[in-house]
CSV table of C-alpha atoms and ligand atoms in Angstrom, one decimal:
chain,number,residue,atom,x,y,z
H,1,MET,CA,3.8,-12.9,-36.9
H,2,ARG,CA,0.3,-13.9,-36.0
H,3,TYR,CA,0.0,-10.9,-33.0
H,4,SER,CA,-2.8,-12.8,-30.4
H,5,GLY,CA,-3.2,-12.2,-26.1
H,6,LEU,CA,-0.7,-15.0,-25.4
H,7,LYS,CA,1.8,-13.7,-27.7
H,8,VAL,CA,1.7,-10.2,-26.3
H,9,LEU,CA,1.5,-12.9,-22.2
H,10,ALA,CA,4.5,-14.6,-23.4
H,11,GLU,CA,6.5,-11.3,-24.7
H,12,GLY,CA,5.9,-9.4,-21.5
H,13,LEU,CA,7.3,-12.6,-19.4
H,14,ARG,CA,10.6,-12.6,-22.3
H,15,GLY,CA,11.1,-8.4,-21.4
H,16,ASN,CA,9.6,-7.9,-25.7
H,17,LYS,CA,12.3,-9.0,-27.3
H,18,GLY,CA,11.1,-11.3,-29.8
H,19,TRP,CA,8.6,-8.5,-31.4
H,20,GLY,CA,9.8,-8.5,-35.4
H,21,ALA,CA,9.7,-4.9,-37.5
H,22,ALA,CA,6.1,-5.0,-38.6
H,23,TRP,CA,7.1,-4.3,-42.0
H,24,ARG,CA,10.6,-4.6,-43.6
H,25,LYS,CA,12.1,-1.6,-45.1
H,26,PRO,CA,12.7,-2.5,-48.9
H,27,ASP,CA,14.7,-0.9,-52.0
H,28,PRO,CA,13.2,-0.5,-54.8
H,29,LYS,CA,13.2,-3.1,-57.6
H,30,PRO,CA,13.5,-1.6,-61.1
H,31,GLU,CA,10.3,-2.9,-62.1
H,32,TYR,CA,6.9,-3.2,-60.9
H,33,ASP,CA,3.2,-5.2,-62.2
H,34,VAL,CA,1.4,-2.4,-59.9
H,35,ILE,CA,3.1,1.0,-58.2
H,36,ILE,CA,0.7,2.7,-56.3
H,37,ILE,CA,1.8,6.4,-55.6
H,38,GLY,CA,0.7,7.5,-51.9
H,39,GLY,CA,1.4,5.6,-48.9
H,40,GLY,CA,-1.5,6.3,-47.1
H,41,GLY,CA,-5.1,4.6,-46.0
H,42,HIS,CA,-6.2,4.4,-49.8
H,43,GLY,CA,-3.2,2.7,-51.5
H,44,LEU,CA,-2.4,0.6,-48.8
H,45,SER,CA,-5.9,-1.5,-48.7
H,46,THR,CA,-5.1,-1.1,-52.9
H,47,ALA,CA,-1.9,-3.2,-51.8
H,48,TYR,CA,-3.3,-5.3,-49.2
H,49,TYR,CA,-6.2,-5.6,-51.3
H,50,LEU,CA,-5.0,-6.4,-54.8
H,51,ALA,CA,-2.2,-9.3,-53.1
H,52,LYS,CA,-5.3,-10.7,-50.8
H,53,ASN,CA,-8.8,-10.8,-53.4
H,54,HIS,CA,-6.4,-11.0,-56.9
H,55,GLY,CA,-3.2,-12.8,-55.7
H,56,ILE,CA,-1.4,-9.7,-57.7
H,57,THR,CA,1.8,-8.9,-55.0
H,58,ASN,CA,4.4,-7.8,-57.2
H,59,ILE,CA,3.7,-4.0,-56.2
H,60,ALA,CA,5.0,-1.3,-54.8
H,61,VAL,CA,4.1,1.3,-52.8
H,62,LEU,CA,5.5,4.2,-53.0
H,63,GLU,CA,6.2,6.9,-50.5
H,64,LYS,CA,7.3,10.7,-50.2
H,65,GLY,CA,7.2,10.6,-46.1
H,66,TYR,CA,6.7,7.7,-44.0
H,67,ILE,CA,3.2,5.8,-43.4
H,68,GLY,CA,0.9,7.2,-41.4
H,69,SER,CA,2.0,10.7,-41.8
H,70,GLY,CA,-1.0,11.8,-44.4
H,71,ASN,CA,-4.7,12.5,-43.7
H,72,ILE,CA,-4.8,8.6,-42.5
H,73,GLY,CA,-2.7,10.0,-40.0
H,74,ARG,CA,-4.4,13.4,-38.7
H,75,ASN,CA,-8.2,12.6,-39.2
H,76,THR,CA,-11.2,12.7,-36.6
H,77,THR,CA,-11.2,9.3,-36.9
H,78,ILE,CA,-15.3,9.4,-38.1
H,79,VAL,CA,-16.5,6.2,-38.6
H,80,ARG,CA,-20.3,5.5,-40.3
H,81,ALA,CA,-22.3,5.0,-43.2
H,82,ASN,CA,-24.7,7.6,-43.5
H,83,TYR,CA,-25.4,8.6,-46.8
H,84,TYR,CA,-28.4,9.5,-49.0
H,85,MET,CA,-26.7,9.9,-52.4
H,86,PRO,CA,-27.6,6.7,-54.6
H,87,GLY,CA,-23.4,5.6,-55.7
H,88,ASN,CA,-22.5,6.6,-51.6
H,89,SER,CA,-25.3,5.1,-50.2
H,90,GLU,CA,-24.3,1.2,-51.6
H,91,PHE,CA,-20.4,2.2,-50.8
H,92,TYR,CA,-20.2,3.3,-47.9
H,93,SER,CA,-22.7,0.4,-46.6
H,94,HIS,CA,-19.7,-1.7,-47.9
H,95,SER,CA,-17.0,-0.2,-45.9
H,96,LEU,CA,-18.9,0.0,-42.8
H,97,LYS,CA,-19.2,-3.7,-43.3
H,98,LEU,CA,-16.0,-3.9,-43.9
H,99,TRP,CA,-15.0,-2.1,-41.4
H,100,GLU,CA,-16.9,-5.0,-39.3
H,101,GLY,CA,-14.8,-7.4,-39.1
H,102,LEU,CA,-11.5,-5.5,-40.0
H,103,GLU,CA,-9.6,-6.5,-36.5
H,104,ALA,CA,-10.0,-10.5,-37.5
H,105,GLU,CA,-8.8,-9.4,-40.7
H,106,LEU,CA,-6.1,-8.7,-40.4
H,107,ASN,CA,-4.9,-9.0,-36.7
H,108,TYR,CA,-4.5,-5.9,-35.9
H,109,ASN,CA,-6.4,-3.8,-33.2
H,110,VAL,CA,-7.8,-0.8,-35.4
H,111,MET,CA,-9.5,-0.1,-31.7
H,112,HIS,CA,-12.6,0.5,-33.7
H,113,SER,CA,-15.4,1.1,-31.8
H,114,GLN,CA,-19.6,1.2,-33.0
H,115,ARG,CA,-20.1,4.2,-30.0
H,116,GLY,CA,-22.9,5.5,-32.1
H,117,GLN,CA,-23.2,8.6,-34.2
H,118,LEU,CA,-25.9,11.2,-33.4
H,119,VAL,CA,-26.7,13.9,-36.5
H,120,LEU,CA,-28.5,17.5,-34.8
H,121,CYS,CA,-31.5,19.0,-36.5
H,122,HIS,CA,-32.4,22.3,-34.9
H,123,SER,CA,-35.7,23.0,-37.3
H,124,ASP,CA,-38.8,20.6,-38.8
H,125,GLY,CA,-37.2,20.8,-42.1
H,126,GLN,CA,-33.9,19.4,-41.5
H,127,ARG,CA,-36.2,16.8,-39.2
H,128,ASP,CA,-37.4,16.1,-42.3
H,129,THR,CA,-34.0,16.0,-44.4
H,130,LEU,CA,-33.0,13.4,-42.1
H,131,ALA,CA,-35.7,11.2,-41.7
H,132,ARG,CA,-35.9,11.2,-45.0
H,133,ARG,CA,-32.1,10.1,-44.5
H,134,GLY,CA,-32.6,7.9,-42.0
H,135,ASN,CA,-35.1,5.8,-44.1
H,136,ALA,CA,-32.5,5.3,-47.2
H,137,MET,CA,-29.9,3.4,-44.4
H,138,ILE,CA,-32.7,1.5,-43.3
H,139,ASN,CA,-33.7,0.4,-47.2
H,140,GLN,CA,-29.8,0.1,-47.7
H,141,GLY,CA,-29.7,-2.4,-44.6
H,142,ASP,CA,-27.5,0.1,-42.6
H,143,ASP,CA,-29.3,1.6,-38.9
H,144,ALA,CA,-30.9,4.3,-37.9
H,145,GLU,CA,-32.8,5.4,-35.4
H,146,LEU,CA,-34.5,9.2,-35.4
H,147,TRP,CA,-34.7,10.9,-32.0
H,148,THR,CA,-36.7,13.6,-30.5
H,149,ARG,CA,-35.4,16.2,-28.7
H,150,GLU,CA,-36.6,14.6,-25.4
H,151,GLN,CA,-34.5,11.5,-26.7
H,152,VAL,CA,-31.4,13.7,-27.5
H,153,ARG,CA,-31.8,15.2,-23.9
H,154,GLU,CA,-32.0,11.4,-22.0
H,155,GLU,CA,-28.9,10.7,-23.9
H,156,VAL,CA,-26.8,13.4,-24.6
H,157,PRO,CA,-27.8,15.9,-21.1
H,158,TYR,CA,-25.1,18.4,-21.1
H,159,LEU,CA,-26.1,20.0,-24.5
H,160,ASP,CA,-27.5,23.2,-24.6
H,161,PHE,CA,-31.3,22.7,-25.3
H,162,GLU,CA,-31.8,26.5,-23.8
H,163,GLN,CA,-30.1,28.4,-26.8
H,164,THR,CA,-32.6,30.4,-29.1
H,165,ARG,CA,-30.2,30.4,-32.3
H,166,PHE,CA,-30.4,26.5,-33.5
H,167,PRO,CA,-32.8,25.0,-30.7
H,168,ILE,CA,-32.1,20.9,-30.4
H,169,TYR,CA,-35.0,19.9,-32.5
H,170,GLY,CA,-34.2,15.7,-32.2
H,171,GLY,CA,-31.7,13.9,-34.2
H,172,LEU,CA,-30.7,10.9,-36.0
H,173,MET,CA,-28.8,8.1,-33.9
H,174,HIS,CA,-26.5,5.5,-36.1
H,175,TRP,CA,-25.2,2.9,-33.8
H,176,ARG,CA,-22.9,1.0,-35.8
H,177,GLY,CA,-20.7,4.6,-36.1
H,178,GLY,CA,-18.2,5.4,-34.2
H,179,THR,CA,-14.3,5.8,-34.1
H,180,ALA,CA,-11.3,3.8,-34.8
H,181,ARG,CA,-7.6,4.2,-34.6
H,182,HIS,CA,-7.1,6.6,-37.4
H,183,ASP,CA,-3.2,5.2,-37.6
H,184,ALA,CA,-3.5,1.8,-36.1
H,185,VAL,CA,-5.4,1.2,-39.9
H,186,ALA,CA,-2.7,2.3,-41.9
H,187,TRP,CA,0.1,-0.2,-39.2
H,188,GLY,CA,-2.2,-2.2,-40.0
H,189,TYR,CA,-2.7,-2.9,-43.8
H,190,ALA,CA,1.0,-2.0,-44.1
H,191,ARG,CA,1.5,-4.9,-42.1
H,192,GLY,CA,-1.1,-6.8,-44.1
H,193,ALA,CA,-0.1,-6.1,-47.4
H,194,ASP,CA,4.1,-6.6,-46.8
H,195,ALA,CA,3.4,-9.6,-45.3
H,196,ARG,CA,1.3,-11.0,-48.7
H,197,GLY,CA,5.0,-9.1,-50.4
H,198,VAL,CA,4.5,-5.8,-51.5
H,199,ASP,CA,7.3,-3.3,-50.9
H,200,LEU,CA,6.4,-0.2,-49.0
H,201,ILE,CA,8.9,2.3,-50.0
H,202,GLU,CA,9.3,5.5,-47.8
H,203,ASN,CA,10.7,8.6,-48.4
H,204,CYS,CA,10.2,8.1,-52.1
H,205,GLU,CA,8.2,11.2,-54.3
H,206,VAL,CA,7.2,10.2,-57.1
H,207,THR,CA,8.7,13.5,-59.1
H,208,GLY,CA,6.9,12.1,-63.1
H,209,ILE,CA,4.9,9.5,-64.5
H,210,ASP,CA,6.2,8.2,-67.8
H,211,ILE,CA,4.1,7.7,-70.5
H,212,ASP,CA,4.5,6.0,-74.1
H,213,GLY,CA,2.2,6.1,-76.8
H,214,GLY,CA,-1.6,6.9,-74.2
H,215,VAL,CA,0.5,3.7,-72.2
H,216,VAL,CA,1.7,4.1,-68.8
H,217,ARG,CA,5.3,2.6,-68.4
H,218,GLY,CA,6.2,3.7,-65.2
H,219,VAL,CA,7.1,7.4,-62.3
H,220,GLN,CA,10.0,9.0,-61.7
H,221,THR,CA,11.1,9.3,-58.4
H,222,THR,CA,13.5,10.9,-55.5
H,223,ARG,CA,15.0,7.0,-55.3
H,224,GLY,CA,15.1,6.7,-59.5
H,225,ALA,CA,13.1,5.4,-62.5
H,226,ILE,CA,10.8,3.1,-61.4
H,227,ARG,CA,8.8,0.5,-64.0
H,228,ALA,CA,5.2,-0.5,-64.2
H,229,LYS,CA,2.8,-2.3,-66.5
H,230,LYS,CA,0.4,-0.3,-64.1
H,231,VAL,CA,0.3,2.9,-61.9
H,232,ALA,CA,-2.2,3.8,-59.2
H,233,ILE,CA,-2.4,7.7,-57.7
H,234,VAL,CA,-3.8,7.5,-54.6
H,235,VAL,CA,-2.3,10.8,-52.8
H,236,ALA,CA,-5.4,12.3,-51.4
H,237,GLY,CA,-4.9,16.4,-51.7
H,238,ARG,CA,-1.6,15.9,-53.5
H,239,SER,CA,-4.2,14.5,-56.8
H,240,SER,CA,-4.0,17.4,-59.2
H,241,GLN,CA,-0.4,18.5,-58.3
H,242,VAL,CA,0.3,13.8,-58.9
H,243,ALA,CA,-2.0,14.1,-62.3
H,244,ALA,CA,-0.6,16.7,-63.8
H,245,MET,CA,2.6,14.8,-64.0
H,246,ALA,CA,0.1,13.0,-66.5
H,247,GLY,CA,-0.9,16.1,-67.9
H,248,MET,CA,-4.3,15.5,-66.5
H,249,ARG,CA,-6.5,18.5,-65.0
H,250,LEU,CA,-8.5,17.2,-62.4
H,251,PRO,CA,-12.1,18.7,-60.9
H,252,ILE,CA,-9.9,18.8,-57.8
H,253,GLU,CA,-9.4,21.8,-55.5
H,254,SER,CA,-7.1,20.9,-52.3
H,255,HIS,CA,-8.1,22.6,-49.1
H,256,VAL,CA,-6.6,22.7,-45.1
H,257,LEU,CA,-8.8,21.0,-42.6
H,258,GLN,CA,-8.6,21.1,-38.9
H,259,ALA,CA,-8.7,19.3,-35.8
H,260,PHE,CA,-7.9,19.8,-32.4
H,261,VAL,CA,-7.7,17.4,-29.3
H,262,THR,CA,-8.1,18.5,-25.5
H,263,GLU,CA,-6.3,17.5,-22.7
H,264,GLY,CA,-7.4,13.7,-21.1
H,265,LEU,CA,-10.2,13.8,-19.0
H,266,LYS,CA,-13.0,11.3,-17.3
H,267,PRO,CA,-15.5,10.2,-19.4
H,268,VAL,CA,-18.5,12.9,-20.3
H,269,ILE,CA,-18.7,12.6,-24.1
H,270,ASP,CA,-20.0,7.9,-25.6
H,271,HIS,CA,-21.0,9.2,-28.8
H,272,VAL,CA,-19.9,11.3,-31.9
H,273,ILE,CA,-21.8,14.1,-32.2
H,274,SER,CA,-22.3,16.6,-35.5
H,275,PHE,CA,-23.8,19.9,-34.9
H,276,GLY,CA,-24.1,20.5,-38.9
H,277,MET,CA,-25.7,24.0,-38.4
H,278,GLY,CA,-22.0,25.3,-36.3
H,279,HIS,CA,-20.0,22.3,-38.7
H,280,PHE,CA,-18.8,21.2,-35.7
H,281,TYR,CA,-18.4,17.2,-34.7
H,282,ILE,CA,-16.7,16.0,-31.6
H,283,SER,CA,-16.0,12.6,-30.1
H,284,GLN,CA,-13.8,12.0,-26.9
H,285,SER,CA,-10.7,9.2,-27.7
H,286,ASP,CA,-10.1,6.4,-25.6
H,287,LYS,CA,-7.3,8.5,-24.1
H,288,GLY,CA,-9.4,10.9,-22.8
H,289,GLY,CA,-9.0,13.6,-25.1
H,290,LEU,CA,-12.1,15.4,-26.8
H,291,VAL,CA,-11.3,15.2,-30.7
H,292,PHE,CA,-12.8,18.4,-32.4
H,293,GLY,CA,-13.4,19.5,-35.9
H,294,GLY,CA,-15.3,21.8,-38.0
H,295,ASP,CA,-15.4,23.3,-41.6
H,296,ILE,CA,-12.3,23.5,-44.0
H,297,ASP,CA,-10.8,26.4,-44.8
H,298,PHE,CA,-12.0,28.9,-46.7
H,299,TYR,CA,-9.0,29.3,-49.5
H,300,ALA,CA,-7.1,26.6,-51.6
H,301,SER,CA,-4.1,25.1,-50.3
H,302,TYR,CA,-1.1,22.8,-50.1
H,303,ALA,CA,-0.5,23.4,-46.4
H,304,SER,CA,-0.8,21.3,-43.2
H,305,ARG,CA,-1.5,23.7,-40.7
H,306,GLY,CA,-4.3,26.5,-41.0
H,307,ASN,CA,-5.2,30.2,-40.3
H,308,LEU,CA,-7.1,31.4,-36.7
H,309,PRO,CA,-10.3,32.4,-38.1
H,310,MET,CA,-11.5,28.3,-38.6
H,311,VAL,CA,-10.3,28.1,-35.2
H,312,GLU,CA,-12.5,30.9,-33.7
H,313,HIS,CA,-15.7,29.1,-35.7
H,314,VAL,CA,-15.3,25.7,-34.5
H,315,MET,CA,-14.3,26.4,-31.0
H,316,GLU,CA,-17.6,29.6,-30.9
H,317,ALA,CA,-19.2,26.1,-32.8
H,318,GLY,CA,-18.5,24.0,-29.8
H,319,MET,CA,-19.1,26.9,-27.1
H,320,THR,CA,-22.9,27.5,-28.5
H,321,LEU,CA,-23.6,23.6,-28.7
H,322,MET,CA,-22.3,22.6,-25.2
H,323,PRO,CA,-21.4,25.1,-23.1
H,324,MET,CA,-19.1,22.8,-20.9
H,325,ILE,CA,-16.0,22.5,-22.9
H,326,GLY,CA,-15.0,26.0,-22.5
H,327,ARG,CA,-13.4,24.3,-18.8
H,328,ALA,CA,-11.6,21.9,-21.3
H,329,LYS,CA,-7.4,23.1,-22.3
H,330,VAL,CA,-7.0,22.5,-25.9
H,331,LEU,CA,-3.6,20.8,-26.0
H,332,ARG,CA,-3.4,20.3,-30.5
H,333,SER,CA,-4.5,21.5,-33.3
H,334,TRP,CA,-3.4,20.4,-37.0
H,335,GLY,CA,-4.6,20.4,-40.6
H,336,GLY,CA,-4.4,17.6,-43.4
H,337,ILE,CA,-5.0,18.9,-47.4
H,338,MET,CA,-8.5,17.7,-48.0
H,339,ASP,CA,-8.6,17.0,-52.2
H,340,MET,CA,-12.2,18.4,-52.8
H,341,THR,CA,-14.4,17.9,-55.7
H,342,PRO,CA,-17.2,19.8,-56.7
H,343,ASP,CA,-19.6,17.4,-55.9
H,344,GLY,CA,-18.4,16.4,-52.7
H,345,SER,CA,-18.3,11.9,-53.7
H,346,PRO,CA,-14.9,10.5,-54.7
H,347,ILE,CA,-13.3,8.7,-57.9
H,348,ILE,CA,-12.4,5.3,-58.4
H,349,ASP,CA,-11.2,5.3,-62.5
H,350,LYS,CA,-9.6,4.5,-64.5
H,351,THR,CA,-7.9,7.8,-66.7
H,352,PRO,CA,-7.8,8.3,-70.8
H,353,VAL,CA,-3.8,7.0,-69.8
H,354,GLN,CA,-3.7,3.2,-70.3
H,355,GLY,CA,-2.9,1.2,-67.7
H,356,LEU,CA,-3.1,5.1,-65.4
H,357,TYR,CA,-6.0,4.9,-62.3
H,358,LEU,CA,-6.9,7.2,-59.9
H,359,ASP,CA,-8.7,7.1,-56.5
H,360,ALA,CA,-9.3,10.3,-55.1
H,361,GLY,CA,-11.6,13.4,-54.2
H,362,TRP,CA,-12.3,11.8,-50.9
H,363,ASN,CA,-12.8,15.3,-49.5
H,364,TYR,CA,-13.7,15.4,-45.3
H,365,GLY,CA,-14.8,12.1,-45.3
H,366,GLY,CA,-11.9,9.2,-46.7
H,367,PHE,CA,-11.1,7.7,-43.0
H,368,LYS,CA,-14.3,5.7,-43.5
H,369,ALA,CA,-14.2,4.7,-46.7
H,370,VAL,CA,-10.6,3.4,-46.8
H,371,PRO,CA,-12.1,-0.5,-46.7
H,372,ALA,CA,-13.6,-0.4,-49.9
H,373,SER,CA,-12.1,2.4,-51.7
H,374,GLY,CA,-8.6,-0.5,-51.3
H,375,TRP,CA,-11.6,-2.7,-51.8
H,376,CYS,CA,-13.4,-1.7,-55.5
H,377,MET,CA,-9.6,0.1,-56.6
H,378,ALA,CA,-7.5,-3.4,-56.9
H,379,HIS,CA,-11.0,-4.5,-57.8
H,380,LEU,CA,-11.1,-2.1,-61.2
H,381,MET,CA,-6.8,-2.1,-61.3
H,382,ALA,CA,-6.9,-6.3,-61.4
H,383,THR,CA,-10.2,-6.7,-63.9
H,384,ASP,CA,-10.3,-3.0,-65.7
H,385,THR,CA,-14.0,-3.1,-64.8
H,386,PRO,CA,-15.7,-1.5,-62.4
H,387,HIS,CA,-16.7,-2.5,-58.4
H,388,GLU,CA,-20.5,-2.6,-58.5
H,389,VAL,CA,-20.6,-0.5,-55.4
H,390,ALA,CA,-18.2,2.3,-56.9
H,391,ARG,CA,-19.4,2.0,-60.4
H,392,ARG,CA,-21.1,5.7,-60.2
H,393,PHE,CA,-17.6,7.5,-59.1
H,394,ARG,CA,-16.1,7.8,-63.1
H,395,LEU,CA,-13.8,10.5,-63.4
H,396,ASP,CA,-16.3,12.3,-66.3
H,397,ARG,CA,-19.4,12.6,-64.5
H,398,PHE,CA,-18.5,16.1,-64.1
H,399,ARG,CA,-18.6,16.3,-67.7
H,400,THR,CA,-21.8,14.6,-68.3
H,401,GLY,CA,-23.6,15.6,-65.3
H,402,HIS,CA,-23.9,12.9,-63.4
H,403,THR,CA,-22.9,14.3,-60.5
H,404,ILE,CA,-23.5,12.6,-57.3
H,405,ASP,CA,-24.2,15.7,-54.5
H,406,GLU,CA,-24.8,14.5,-51.4
H,407,GLU,CA,-24.8,18.1,-48.8
H,408,GLY,CA,-22.2,17.9,-46.3
H,409,THR,CA,-19.2,15.6,-48.1
H,410,GLY,CA,-17.9,18.2,-49.5
H,411,SER,CA,-17.0,21.6,-50.8
H,412,GLN,CA,-20.3,23.9,-50.8
H,413,HIS,CA,-19.3,25.7,-54.3
H,414,ASN,CA,-21.4,28.7,-53.1
H,415,LEU,CA,-20.4,29.0,-49.7
H,416,HIS,CA,-16.3,29.3,-50.1
Q,1,FAD,C1,-8.6,16.7,-39.6
Q,1,FAD,C2,-9.4,16.1,-40.6
Q,1,FAD,C3,-10.3,15.3,-40.1
Q,1,FAD,C4,-10.9,14.6,-40.7
Q,1,FAD,N1,-12.1,13.3,-40.5
Q,1,FAD,C5,-12.5,12.3,-41.2
Q,1,FAD,C6,-13.3,11.6,-40.7
Q,1,FAD,O1,-13.5,11.7,-39.4
Q,1,FAD,N2,-13.6,10.4,-41.1
Q,1,FAD,C7,-13.6,10.6,-42.4
Q,1,FAD,O2,-14.3,9.3,-42.9
Q,1,FAD,N3,-12.3,11.3,-42.9
Q,1,FAD,C8,-11.3,12.2,-42.3
Q,1,FAD,N4,-10.8,13.0,-42.7
Q,1,FAD,C9,-10.5,12.4,-44.2
Q,1,FAD,C10,-9.7,11.6,-44.2
Q,1,FAD,O3,-8.9,11.5,-43.1
Q,1,FAD,C11,-9.2,11.5,-45.6
Q,1,FAD,O4,-10.3,11.5,-46.7
Q,1,FAD,C12,-8.9,10.4,-45.9
Q,1,FAD,O5,-7.4,9.8,-44.8
Q,1,FAD,C13,-7.2,10.9,-47.7
Q,1,FAD,O6,-6.9,9.2,-47.9
Q,1,FAD,P1,-5.6,8.5,-47.4
Q,1,FAD,O7,-5.4,8.2,-46.1
Q,1,FAD,O8,-5.1,7.8,-48.6
Q,1,FAD,O9,-4.7,9.9,-47.3
Q,1,FAD,P2,-3.2,10.6,-46.7
Q,1,FAD,O10,-2.6,10.0,-45.6
Q,1,FAD,O11,-3.1,12.0,-47.1
Q,1,FAD,O12,-2.2,9.1,-47.8
Q,1,FAD,C14,-2.3,10.0,-49.7
Q,1,FAD,C15,-0.3,10.2,-49.3
Q,1,FAD,O13,0.5,10.3,-51.0
Q,1,FAD,C16,1.4,10.9,-50.2
Q,1,FAD,N5,1.9,11.3,-51.2
Q,1,FAD,C17,1.8,12.7,-51.9
Q,1,FAD,N6,2.4,12.6,-53.0
Q,1,FAD,C18,3.1,12.2,-53.2
Q,1,FAD,C19,3.7,11.6,-55.0
Q,1,FAD,N7,4.1,13.2,-55.9
Q,1,FAD,N8,4.8,11.0,-54.2
Q,1,FAD,C20,4.7,9.7,-53.6
Q,1,FAD,N9,3.7,10.2,-52.2
Q,1,FAD,C21,3.0,10.9,-52.4
Q,1,FAD,C22,1.6,11.5,-49.5
Q,1,FAD,O14,2.3,11.8,-48.8
Q,1,FAD,C23,0.2,10.7,-48.2
Q,1,FAD,O15,1.0,10.0,-47.7
Q,1,FAD,C24,-10.0,13.9,-42.3
Q,1,FAD,C25,-8.7,15.2,-42.6
Q,1,FAD,C26,-8.4,15.4,-41.5
Q,1,FAD,C27,-7.4,16.2,-42.5
């Protein structure tokens, strides 16, 4: 079923009786060509692009909860391509281009809003760093504008420009950055994959990976054994646990990241604003809630709720940057489990087990990566060669020393 304005109108007149379910609820078959473990954004987009770009449709996505129950439905929805390091730069640039055509591609309103992302700086040294980052973004073909303090004040007058601890020196504006509705991205890819024949199996936890002679043969699940020629581990915060089922120990630590949303307010924050000194970022949802967050909780955990010290820290940082926020009431907070790599960059690679692939290590920045991650993972699984823009995301880079240490994207072990 194609969605359109005309369809909405027609259904409105007919009492909305003609809408079908967005995807089927099939029982698992005994065997598939490809099994994807994890029905989050990355697993679903991998299935979608395997079907769409490579014609592989005998696929099952196995999700232990329901579609959208993981980080894909828990993040603060920021989409941007403002990376500096070779490897990340071309990958996130590719992802942003896919975002720009995503709604037409999926025939689904993911509410992608390019409202601009502003990263603030608070010293001469930081401004130099932002200038260098902006030049790298422009060289990559993306957009960046270095703003003076006066330009920032004109566009975002409600920041506290008088504070002495972190005076605002200027900022880097990335106009093509913005937000999207997180769970709609999962639903859009789910619907698109299902329409191409992919089986989305919810409430189906993978409990073991069957390997024979160094070759993957299938998986054990709470709904029985399922055979497959190729298996992908795409489970974000659970990556280490699922990889351990195949005897692997990953360079990944899981940490909780919390987010907060206030009551709905009239439009006040037009852009996404990032305040690196306070580990704080904020935007306003289309419903009016201020959506904000900060750093990860500093201990490893698989709990999807955080603790009070980080709540306090985030509130303090918000008040430091924009004291007016103190008058808003926080309605909800929640957490998600982050798969933190030592260099803050992801892994899209084969594993030592033949037919077993890994897409992980998205740290706290994997939402914006969903389109390109699926695109590149599908390419890897279909052709057994890495996609050009993801070729540096190798699993063995921590052994060989080819790390992609992008400050501000992942765990900083000296700090945690
Ligand atoms: C509070 C917060 C804010 C964030 N903000 C941003 C942001 O602004 N911008 C950005 O780019 N990124 C952000 N992120 C990060 C982003 O959400 C994640 O990096 C990304 O969603 C992870 O990939 P995913 O969508 O595939 O994960 P998930 O949705 O977590 O998918 C993994 C799935 O695997 C399933 N699974 C796990 N184990 C098994 C098993 N054994 N069997 C079957 N299924 C299993 C899980 O149930 C889950 O549904 C944020 C994250 C959080 C928590």
